[in-house]
């Protein structure tokens, strides 16, 4: 099955399930998985998951599995090094003012549920940046400290590594410089207190990789934290669009419950929120 055909199949299934397919806002303008963006080796089929999103069974290329990443402590790892664990993965950047703080709130909730179920040795929850230019290990650590929760892992990597990873999963990114006028109106950075000079548009998605290293599930759209709070510094950092998304996420959207439902099916253990 060609790339475009697989992607169209996933989007069709998500639309039938009421969970995706139309454009959503991302950090800047938002880019959903395009017709030309999907796994580099696509031979399986997607099917609607009862709780939302789509199940699929796609081998992940060695180039992606062996791409070097680092966590908030600076420790390097690859997806291949985590083989044997089920991985929940989403994309974000710490400088996002519209969507990503809510993504982080959802990933925090998923990580907490995995911890509560005593499954941290079997399941790893990863939020991986799309912004190599700013998301250093120190920046990731400062961002996670705002949440005062460490049941999920923040990660980043070099530009080439992040491109390899996110291009494969259909979440290609686009950097765009702010104008001087933009920088006058946008909230200053939550850490530096200075205006950011650029943004990174990206697809909003959450996916699951099974213990054998296959792409097993995906959902697209805006994160819906369902009333969960985000840290005060990030709330203050949100733009007008971000505050609107926090109050009422645009559809399509994904919830921690949808991820936990798919995760429960994949690991064969009922994981409660």
PDB file of C-alpha atoms in Angstrom:
ATOM      1  CA  UNK A   1       0.000   0.000   0.000  1.00  0.00           C
ATOM      2  CA  UNK A   2       1.441   3.379  -0.988  1.00  0.00           C
ATOM      3  CA  UNK A   3       1.984   6.138   1.546  1.00  0.00           C
ATOM      4  CA  UNK A   4      -0.885   8.316   0.357  1.00  0.00           C
ATOM      5  CA  UNK A   5      -3.286   5.383   0.360  1.00  0.00           C
ATOM      6  CA  UNK A   6      -2.438   4.455   3.942  1.00  0.00           C
ATOM      7  CA  UNK A   7      -2.854   8.017   5.120  1.00  0.00           C
ATOM      8  CA  UNK A   8      -6.187   8.413   3.351  1.00  0.00           C
ATOM      9  CA  UNK A   9      -7.302   5.142   4.947  1.00  0.00           C
ATOM     10  CA  UNK A  10      -6.344   6.344   8.432  1.00  0.00           C
ATOM     11  CA  UNK A  11      -8.073   9.690   7.931  1.00  0.00           C
ATOM     12  CA  UNK A  12     -11.206   7.990   6.579  1.00  0.00           C
ATOM     13  CA  UNK A  13     -11.376   5.666   9.553  1.00  0.00           C
ATOM     14  CA  UNK A  14     -10.880   8.562  11.959  1.00  0.00           C
ATOM     15  CA  UNK A  15     -13.651  10.509  10.284  1.00  0.00           C
ATOM     16  CA  UNK A  16     -15.978   7.520  10.551  1.00  0.00           C
ATOM     17  CA  UNK A  17     -15.053   7.228  14.210  1.00  0.00           C
ATOM     18  CA  UNK A  18     -15.665  10.929  14.762  1.00  0.00           C
ATOM     19  CA  UNK A  19     -12.055  11.532  15.706  1.00  0.00           C
ATOM     20  CA  UNK A  20     -10.171  13.303  12.961  1.00  0.00           C
ATOM     21  CA  UNK A  21      -9.408  14.096   9.391  1.00  0.00           C
ATOM     22  CA  UNK A  22     -10.107  17.813   9.113  1.00  0.00           C
ATOM     23  CA  UNK A  23      -7.555  20.487   9.835  1.00  0.00           C
ATOM     24  CA  UNK A  24      -6.823  21.428  13.429  1.00  0.00           C
ATOM     25  CA  UNK A  25      -4.792  24.275  14.839  1.00  0.00           C
ATOM     26  CA  UNK A  26      -1.359  23.401  16.001  1.00  0.00           C
ATOM     27  CA  UNK A  27       1.286  25.567  17.531  1.00  0.00           C
ATOM     28  CA  UNK A  28       1.060  28.097  14.717  1.00  0.00           C
ATOM     29  CA  UNK A  29      -1.355  27.222  11.945  1.00  0.00           C
ATOM     30  CA  UNK A  30      -1.691  23.495  12.438  1.00  0.00           C
ATOM     31  CA  UNK A  31      -1.046  20.804   9.885  1.00  0.00           C
ATOM     32  CA  UNK A  32      -2.842  17.502  10.027  1.00  0.00           C
ATOM     33  CA  UNK A  33      -1.306  14.367   8.570  1.00  0.00           C
ATOM     34  CA  UNK A  34      -1.212  15.180   4.870  1.00  0.00           C
ATOM     35  CA  UNK A  35      -2.089  12.895   2.005  1.00  0.00           C
ATOM     36  CA  UNK A  36       1.602  12.457   1.315  1.00  0.00           C
ATOM     37  CA  UNK A  37       2.697  11.907   4.915  1.00  0.00           C
ATOM     38  CA  UNK A  38       2.561   8.432   6.394  1.00  0.00           C
ATOM     39  CA  UNK A  39       4.861   5.534   7.277  1.00  0.00           C
ATOM     40  CA  UNK A  40       7.654   4.893   4.844  1.00  0.00           C
ATOM     41  CA  UNK A  41       6.749   1.222   4.689  1.00  0.00           C
ATOM     42  CA  UNK A  42       2.986   0.826   4.608  1.00  0.00           C
ATOM     43  CA  UNK A  43       1.429  -2.583   4.138  1.00  0.00           C
ATOM     44  CA  UNK A  44      -1.273  -2.855   6.789  1.00  0.00           C
ATOM     45  CA  UNK A  45      -4.790  -1.561   7.258  1.00  0.00           C
ATOM     46  CA  UNK A  46      -6.354   0.802   9.763  1.00  0.00           C
ATOM     47  CA  UNK A  47      -9.528   0.072  11.709  1.00  0.00           C
ATOM     48  CA  UNK A  48     -11.572   2.278  14.005  1.00  0.00           C
ATOM     49  CA  UNK A  49     -10.841   1.790  17.701  1.00  0.00           C
ATOM     50  CA  UNK A  50     -13.933   1.615  19.943  1.00  0.00           C
ATOM     51  CA  UNK A  51     -12.674   4.347  22.268  1.00  0.00           C
ATOM     52  CA  UNK A  52     -11.490   6.642  19.460  1.00  0.00           C
ATOM     53  CA  UNK A  53      -8.644   6.788  16.965  1.00  0.00           C
ATOM     54  CA  UNK A  54      -7.530   3.926  14.756  1.00  0.00           C
ATOM     55  CA  UNK A  55      -5.725   0.641  15.257  1.00  0.00           C
ATOM     56  CA  UNK A  56      -3.091  -0.239  12.685  1.00  0.00           C
ATOM     57  CA  UNK A  57      -0.097  -2.540  12.420  1.00  0.00           C
ATOM     58  CA  UNK A  58       2.780  -0.795  10.680  1.00  0.00           C
ATOM     59  CA  UNK A  59       6.449  -1.802  10.976  1.00  0.00           C
ATOM     60  CA  UNK A  60       8.643   1.147  11.939  1.00  0.00           C
ATOM     61  CA  UNK A  61      11.816   1.612   9.931  1.00  0.00           C
ATOM     62  CA  UNK A  62      15.209   1.011  11.532  1.00  0.00           C
ATOM     63  CA  UNK A  63      16.145   4.605  10.742  1.00  0.00           C
ATOM     64  CA  UNK A  64      13.320   5.804  12.985  1.00  0.00           C
ATOM     65  CA  UNK A  65      13.849   3.195  15.704  1.00  0.00           C
ATOM     66  CA  UNK A  66      17.553   4.064  15.921  1.00  0.00           C
ATOM     67  CA  UNK A  67      17.141   7.849  15.839  1.00  0.00           C
ATOM     68  CA  UNK A  68      18.908   9.334  18.860  1.00  0.00           C
ATOM     69  CA  UNK A  69      16.834  11.346  21.308  1.00  0.00           C
ATOM     70  CA  UNK A  70      17.507  12.727  24.781  1.00  0.00           C
ATOM     71  CA  UNK A  71      15.345  13.213  27.863  1.00  0.00           C
ATOM     72  CA  UNK A  72      15.126  16.078  30.358  1.00  0.00           C
ATOM     73  CA  UNK A  73      18.164  14.787  32.226  1.00  0.00           C
ATOM     74  CA  UNK A  74      20.234  14.772  29.030  1.00  0.00           C
ATOM     75  CA  UNK A  75      20.308  10.973  28.850  1.00  0.00           C
ATOM     76  CA  UNK A  76      20.262   9.702  25.262  1.00  0.00           C
ATOM     77  CA  UNK A  77      18.027   6.885  24.074  1.00  0.00           C
ATOM     78  CA  UNK A  78      16.339   5.506  20.966  1.00  0.00           C
ATOM     79  CA  UNK A  79      12.961   3.916  20.386  1.00  0.00           C
ATOM     80  CA  UNK A  80      14.869   0.693  19.687  1.00  0.00           C
ATOM     81  CA  UNK A  81      16.366   0.844  23.191  1.00  0.00           C
ATOM     82  CA  UNK A  82      12.813   0.794  24.564  1.00  0.00           C
ATOM     83  CA  UNK A  83      11.744  -2.275  22.607  1.00  0.00           C
ATOM     84  CA  UNK A  84       9.796  -4.614  24.862  1.00  0.00           C
ATOM     85  CA  UNK A  85       7.802  -1.712  26.296  1.00  0.00           C
ATOM     86  CA  UNK A  86       4.598  -0.273  24.864  1.00  0.00           C
ATOM     87  CA  UNK A  87       5.138   3.414  24.038  1.00  0.00           C
ATOM     88  CA  UNK A  88       2.596   6.225  24.070  1.00  0.00           C
ATOM     89  CA  UNK A  89       4.010   9.102  22.012  1.00  0.00           C
ATOM     90  CA  UNK A  90       2.837  12.631  21.238  1.00  0.00           C
ATOM     91  CA  UNK A  91       4.474  15.691  19.698  1.00  0.00           C
ATOM     92  CA  UNK A  92       4.838  19.141  21.250  1.00  0.00           C
ATOM     93  CA  UNK A  93       7.166  22.073  21.816  1.00  0.00           C
ATOM     94  CA  UNK A  94       7.734  23.975  25.051  1.00  0.00           C
ATOM     95  CA  UNK A  95       7.296  27.341  23.299  1.00  0.00           C
ATOM     96  CA  UNK A  96       3.781  26.607  22.050  1.00  0.00           C
ATOM     97  CA  UNK A  97       1.083  29.111  23.024  1.00  0.00           C
ATOM     98  CA  UNK A  98      -1.967  27.474  21.491  1.00  0.00           C
ATOM     99  CA  UNK A  99      -2.095  23.696  21.956  1.00  0.00           C
ATOM    100  CA  UNK A 100       0.895  21.993  23.564  1.00  0.00           C
ATOM    101  CA  UNK A 101       0.274  22.794  27.250  1.00  0.00           C
ATOM    102  CA  UNK A 102      -2.997  20.868  26.875  1.00  0.00           C
ATOM    103  CA  UNK A 103      -1.139  18.029  25.154  1.00  0.00           C
ATOM    104  CA  UNK A 104       1.159  17.929  28.169  1.00  0.00           C
ATOM    105  CA  UNK A 105      -1.822  17.891  30.547  1.00  0.00           C
ATOM    106  CA  UNK A 106      -3.191  14.879  28.675  1.00  0.00           C
ATOM    107  CA  UNK A 107       0.142  13.080  28.681  1.00  0.00           C
ATOM    108  CA  UNK A 108       0.472  13.790  32.406  1.00  0.00           C
ATOM    109  CA  UNK A 109      -2.945  12.178  32.949  1.00  0.00           C
ATOM    110  CA  UNK A 110      -1.943   9.132  30.882  1.00  0.00           C
ATOM    111  CA  UNK A 111       1.341   8.802  32.742  1.00  0.00           C
ATOM    112  CA  UNK A 112      -0.467   9.056  36.078  1.00  0.00           C
ATOM    113  CA  UNK A 113      -2.929   6.334  35.039  1.00  0.00           C
ATOM    114  CA  UNK A 114      -0.071   4.032  33.959  1.00  0.00           C
ATOM    115  CA  UNK A 115       1.695   4.652  37.263  1.00  0.00           C
ATOM    116  CA  UNK A 116      -1.489   4.049  39.251  1.00  0.00           C
ATOM    117  CA  UNK A 117      -1.909   0.710  37.449  1.00  0.00           C
ATOM    118  CA  UNK A 118       1.704  -0.240  38.357  1.00  0.00           C
ATOM    119  CA  UNK A 119       2.565  -0.608  34.676  1.00  0.00           C
ATOM    120  CA  UNK A 120       5.545   1.764  34.369  1.00  0.00           C
ATOM    121  CA  UNK A 121       7.806  -1.237  33.721  1.00  0.00           C
ATOM    122  CA  UNK A 122       5.659  -2.199  30.725  1.00  0.00           C
ATOM    123  CA  UNK A 123       4.498   1.172  29.347  1.00  0.00           C
ATOM    124  CA  UNK A 124       6.461   4.377  28.724  1.00  0.00           C
ATOM    125  CA  UNK A 125       4.711   7.677  28.042  1.00  0.00           C
ATOM    126  CA  UNK A 126       6.792  10.001  25.835  1.00  0.00           C
ATOM    127  CA  UNK A 127       6.148  13.576  24.765  1.00  0.00           C
ATOM    128  CA  UNK A 128       8.717  14.350  22.077  1.00  0.00           C
ATOM    129  CA  UNK A 129       9.531  17.837  20.848  1.00  0.00           C
ATOM    130  CA  UNK A 130       9.394  19.118  17.282  1.00  0.00           C
ATOM    131  CA  UNK A 131      11.631  22.091  18.157  1.00  0.00           C
ATOM    132  CA  UNK A 132      15.332  21.174  18.231  1.00  0.00           C
ATOM    133  CA  UNK A 133      16.386  24.822  18.310  1.00  0.00           C
ATOM    134  CA  UNK A 134      14.972  25.631  21.736  1.00  0.00           C
ATOM    135  CA  UNK A 135      14.070  22.371  23.456  1.00  0.00           C
ATOM    136  CA  UNK A 136      17.298  21.479  25.206  1.00  0.00           C
ATOM    137  CA  UNK A 137      17.415  19.061  28.129  1.00  0.00           C
ATOM    138  CA  UNK A 138      17.456  22.005  30.533  1.00  0.00           C
ATOM    139  CA  UNK A 139      14.426  23.590  28.895  1.00  0.00           C
ATOM    140  CA  UNK A 140      12.533  20.277  29.050  1.00  0.00           C
ATOM    141  CA  UNK A 141      13.386  19.892  32.741  1.00  0.00           C
ATOM    142  CA  UNK A 142      12.182  23.429  33.536  1.00  0.00           C
ATOM    143  CA  UNK A 143       8.946  22.814  31.610  1.00  0.00           C
ATOM    144  CA  UNK A 144       8.191  19.552  33.401  1.00  0.00           C
ATOM    145  CA  UNK A 145       8.965  21.120  36.760  1.00  0.00           C
ATOM    146  CA  UNK A 146       6.027  23.454  36.155  1.00  0.00           C
ATOM    147  CA  UNK A 147       3.733  20.407  36.222  1.00  0.00           C
ATOM    148  CA  UNK A 148       5.344  18.928  39.361  1.00  0.00           C
ATOM    149  CA  UNK A 149       4.714  15.477  37.888  1.00  0.00           C
ATOM    150  CA  UNK A 150       7.277  13.027  36.515  1.00  0.00           C
ATOM    151  CA  UNK A 151       5.164  10.056  35.445  1.00  0.00           C
ATOM    152  CA  UNK A 152       5.815  10.817  31.784  1.00  0.00           C
ATOM    153  CA  UNK A 153       8.994  11.572  29.857  1.00  0.00           C
ATOM    154  CA  UNK A 154       9.785  14.730  27.911  1.00  0.00           C
ATOM    155  CA  UNK A 155      12.285  14.287  25.104  1.00  0.00           C
ATOM    156  CA  UNK A 156      13.931  16.149  22.236  1.00  0.00           C
ATOM    157  CA  UNK A 157      16.769  15.674  19.774  1.00  0.00           C
ATOM    158  CA  UNK A 158      18.824  17.250  17.050  1.00  0.00           C
ATOM    159  CA  UNK A 159      17.038  18.724  14.037  1.00  0.00           C
ATOM    160  CA  UNK A 160      17.812  15.775  11.747  1.00  0.00           C
ATOM    161  CA  UNK A 161      16.685  13.272  14.376  1.00  0.00           C
ATOM    162  CA  UNK A 162      13.370  14.983  15.007  1.00  0.00           C
ATOM    163  CA  UNK A 163      12.737  15.348  11.275  1.00  0.00           C
ATOM    164  CA  UNK A 164      13.384  11.632  10.718  1.00  0.00           C
ATOM    165  CA  UNK A 165      11.029  10.724  13.541  1.00  0.00           C
ATOM    166  CA  UNK A 166       8.132  13.033  12.815  1.00  0.00           C
ATOM    167  CA  UNK A 167       8.266  12.738   9.033  1.00  0.00           C
ATOM    168  CA  UNK A 168       7.739   9.000   9.461  1.00  0.00           C
ATOM    169  CA  UNK A 169       4.720   9.468  11.695  1.00  0.00           C
ATOM    170  CA  UNK A 170       3.118  11.992   9.365  1.00  0.00           C
ATOM    171  CA  UNK A 171       3.759  15.029  11.579  1.00  0.00           C
ATOM    172  CA  UNK A 172       6.074  17.074   9.377  1.00  0.00           C
ATOM    173  CA  UNK A 173       6.953  20.454  10.888  1.00  0.00           C
ATOM    174  CA  UNK A 174       7.335  23.944   9.448  1.00  0.00           C
ATOM    175  CA  UNK A 175       9.319  26.723  11.107  1.00  0.00           C
ATOM    176  CA  UNK A 176       8.048  30.273  10.647  1.00  0.00           C
ATOM    177  CA  UNK A 177       9.646  33.491  11.886  1.00  0.00           C
ATOM    178  CA  UNK A 178       7.495  35.985  13.750  1.00  0.00           C
ATOM    179  CA  UNK A 179       7.314  39.540  12.456  1.00  0.00           C
ATOM    180  CA  UNK A 180       8.204  42.484  14.669  1.00  0.00           C
ATOM    181  CA  UNK A 181       4.482  43.210  14.980  1.00  0.00           C
ATOM    182  CA  UNK A 182       3.789  39.615  16.043  1.00  0.00           C
ATOM    183  CA  UNK A 183       6.393  39.860  18.782  1.00  0.00           C
ATOM    184  CA  UNK A 184       4.736  43.007  20.167  1.00  0.00           C
ATOM    185  CA  UNK A 185       1.390  41.275  20.671  1.00  0.00           C
ATOM    186  CA  UNK A 186       2.320  37.732  21.710  1.00  0.00           C
ATOM    187  CA  UNK A 187       2.850  36.848  25.390  1.00  0.00           C
ATOM    188  CA  UNK A 188       6.501  36.712  26.430  1.00  0.00           C
ATOM    189  CA  UNK A 189       8.163  33.341  26.972  1.00  0.00           C
ATOM    190  CA  UNK A 190       7.277  31.624  30.250  1.00  0.00           C
ATOM    191  CA  UNK A 191      10.959  30.945  31.052  1.00  0.00           C
ATOM    192  CA  UNK A 192      13.014  33.768  29.522  1.00  0.00           C
ATOM    193  CA  UNK A 193      10.496  36.615  29.831  1.00  0.00           C
ATOM    194  CA  UNK A 194      11.377  37.632  26.265  1.00  0.00           C
ATOM    195  CA  UNK A 195       9.357  37.427  23.032  1.00  0.00           C
ATOM    196  CA  UNK A 196       9.925  34.299  20.962  1.00  0.00           C
ATOM    197  CA  UNK A 197      11.263  34.940  17.483  1.00  0.00           C
ATOM    198  CA  UNK A 198       9.768  31.950  15.664  1.00  0.00           C
ATOM    199  CA  UNK A 199       7.120  29.262  15.875  1.00  0.00           C
ATOM    200  CA  UNK A 200       6.938  25.679  14.655  1.00  0.00           C
ATOM    201  CA  UNK A 201       3.729  24.464  12.996  1.00  0.00           C
ATOM    202  CA  UNK A 202       3.100  20.746  13.361  1.00  0.00           C
ATOM    203  CA  UNK A 203       0.374  18.133  13.284  1.00  0.00           C
ATOM    204  CA  UNK A 204      -1.272  17.311  16.594  1.00  0.00           C
ATOM    205  CA  UNK A 205      -1.340  13.573  17.121  1.00  0.00           C
ATOM    206  CA  UNK A 206      -0.912  10.860  19.720  1.00  0.00           C
ATOM    207  CA  UNK A 207       0.173   7.334  18.837  1.00  0.00           C
ATOM    208  CA  UNK A 208       1.038   3.986  20.385  1.00  0.00           C
ATOM    209  CA  UNK A 209       3.970   1.746  19.481  1.00  0.00           C
ATOM    210  CA  UNK A 210       3.609  -1.861  20.593  1.00  0.00           C
ATOM    211  CA  UNK A 211       6.234  -3.883  22.440  1.00  0.00           C
ATOM    212  CA  UNK A 212       7.488  -5.361  19.160  1.00  0.00           C
ATOM    213  CA  UNK A 213       8.201  -1.938  17.677  1.00  0.00           C
ATOM    214  CA  UNK A 214       5.157  -1.632  15.407  1.00  0.00           C
ATOM    215  CA  UNK A 215       2.977   1.436  15.060  1.00  0.00           C
ATOM    216  CA  UNK A 216      -0.232   0.135  16.638  1.00  0.00           C
ATOM    217  CA  UNK A 217      -2.673   3.057  17.086  1.00  0.00           C
ATOM    218  CA  UNK A 218      -3.082   6.747  16.223  1.00  0.00           C
ATOM    219  CA  UNK A 219      -5.463   9.608  16.924  1.00  0.00           C
ATOM    220  CA  UNK A 220      -5.349  13.076  15.413  1.00  0.00           C
ATOM    221  CA  UNK A 221      -6.622  16.460  16.490  1.00  0.00           C
ATOM    222  CA  UNK A 222      -6.533  18.885  19.374  1.00  0.00           C
ATOM    223  CA  UNK A 223      -5.857  17.590  22.882  1.00  0.00           C
ATOM    224  CA  UNK A 224      -8.914  17.830  25.122  1.00  0.00           C
ATOM    225  CA  UNK A 225      -7.785  17.992  28.769  1.00  0.00           C
ATOM    226  CA  UNK A 226     -11.418  17.828  29.903  1.00  0.00           C
ATOM    227  CA  UNK A 227     -11.138  20.539  32.512  1.00  0.00           C
ATOM    228  CA  UNK A 228      -7.707  19.552  33.805  1.00  0.00           C
ATOM    229  CA  UNK A 229      -5.566  22.441  34.991  1.00  0.00           C
ATOM    230  CA  UNK A 230      -2.293  23.496  33.425  1.00  0.00           C
ATOM    231  CA  UNK A 231       0.493  25.289  35.321  1.00  0.00           C
ATOM    232  CA  UNK A 232      -0.156  28.966  35.985  1.00  0.00           C
ATOM    233  CA  UNK A 233       2.963  30.082  34.084  1.00  0.00           C
ATOM    234  CA  UNK A 234       1.821  28.229  30.971  1.00  0.00           C
ATOM    235  CA  UNK A 235      -1.738  29.491  31.362  1.00  0.00           C
ATOM    236  CA  UNK A 236      -0.382  33.039  31.391  1.00  0.00           C
ATOM    237  CA  UNK A 237       1.763  32.197  28.356  1.00  0.00           C
ATOM    238  CA  UNK A 238      -1.230  31.090  26.267  1.00  0.00           C
ATOM    239  CA  UNK A 239      -2.317  33.324  23.407  1.00  0.00           C
ATOM    240  CA  UNK A 240      -5.964  34.254  22.851  1.00  0.00           C
ATOM    241  CA  UNK A 241      -6.320  31.176  20.619  1.00  0.00           C
ATOM    242  CA  UNK A 242      -4.684  29.060  23.303  1.00  0.00           C
ATOM    243  CA  UNK A 243      -7.100  30.261  25.991  1.00  0.00           C
ATOM    244  CA  UNK A 244     -10.003  29.527  23.653  1.00  0.00           C
ATOM    245  CA  UNK A 245      -8.654  26.021  23.010  1.00  0.00           C
ATOM    246  CA  UNK A 246      -8.261  25.450  26.749  1.00  0.00           C
ATOM    247  CA  UNK A 247     -11.851  26.527  27.410  1.00  0.00           C
ATOM    248  CA  UNK A 248     -13.312  24.602  24.469  1.00  0.00           C
ATOM    249  CA  UNK A 249     -10.948  22.510  22.311  1.00  0.00           C
ATOM    250  CA  UNK A 250     -11.652  22.575  18.613  1.00  0.00           C
ATOM    251  CA  UNK A 251     -12.873  19.354  17.064  1.00  0.00           C
ATOM    252  CA  UNK A 252     -11.585  16.862  16.169  1.00  0.00           C
ATOM    253  CA  UNK A 253      -9.960  16.257  19.538  1.00  0.00           C
ATOM    254  CA  UNK A 254      -8.419  13.415  21.534  1.00  0.00           C
ATOM    255  CA  UNK A 255      -8.695  12.616  25.228  1.00  0.00           C
ATOM    256  CA  UNK A 256      -6.653  10.614  27.744  1.00  0.00           C
ATOM    257  CA  UNK A 257      -9.573   8.176  27.894  1.00  0.00           C
ATOM    258  CA  UNK A 258      -9.246   7.393  24.172  1.00  0.00           C
ATOM    259  CA  UNK A 259      -5.540   6.654  24.610  1.00  0.00           C
ATOM    260  CA  UNK A 260      -6.108   4.513  27.711  1.00  0.00           C
ATOM    261  CA  UNK A 261      -8.842   2.557  25.938  1.00  0.00           C
ATOM    262  CA  UNK A 262      -6.494   1.721  23.056  1.00  0.00           C
ATOM    263  CA  UNK A 263      -3.647   1.045  25.468  1.00  0.00           C
ATOM    264  CA  UNK A 264      -5.815  -1.359  27.470  1.00  0.00           C
ATOM    265  CA  UNK A 265      -6.632  -3.297  24.305  1.00  0.00           C
ATOM    266  CA  UNK A 266      -2.987  -3.497  23.272  1.00  0.00           C
ATOM    267  CA  UNK A 267      -1.563  -4.619  26.629  1.00  0.00           C
ATOM    268  CA  UNK A 268      -4.573  -6.710  27.635  1.00  0.00           C
ATOM    269  CA  UNK A 269      -4.990  -4.935  30.977  1.00  0.00           C
ATOM    270  CA  UNK A 270      -7.792  -2.518  31.844  1.00  0.00           C
ATOM    271  CA  UNK A 271      -6.178   0.837  32.649  1.00  0.00           C
ATOM    272  CA  UNK A 272      -8.445   3.309  34.394  1.00  0.00           C
ATOM    273  CA  UNK A 273      -8.043   7.122  34.222  1.00  0.00           C
TER     274      UNK A 273
END
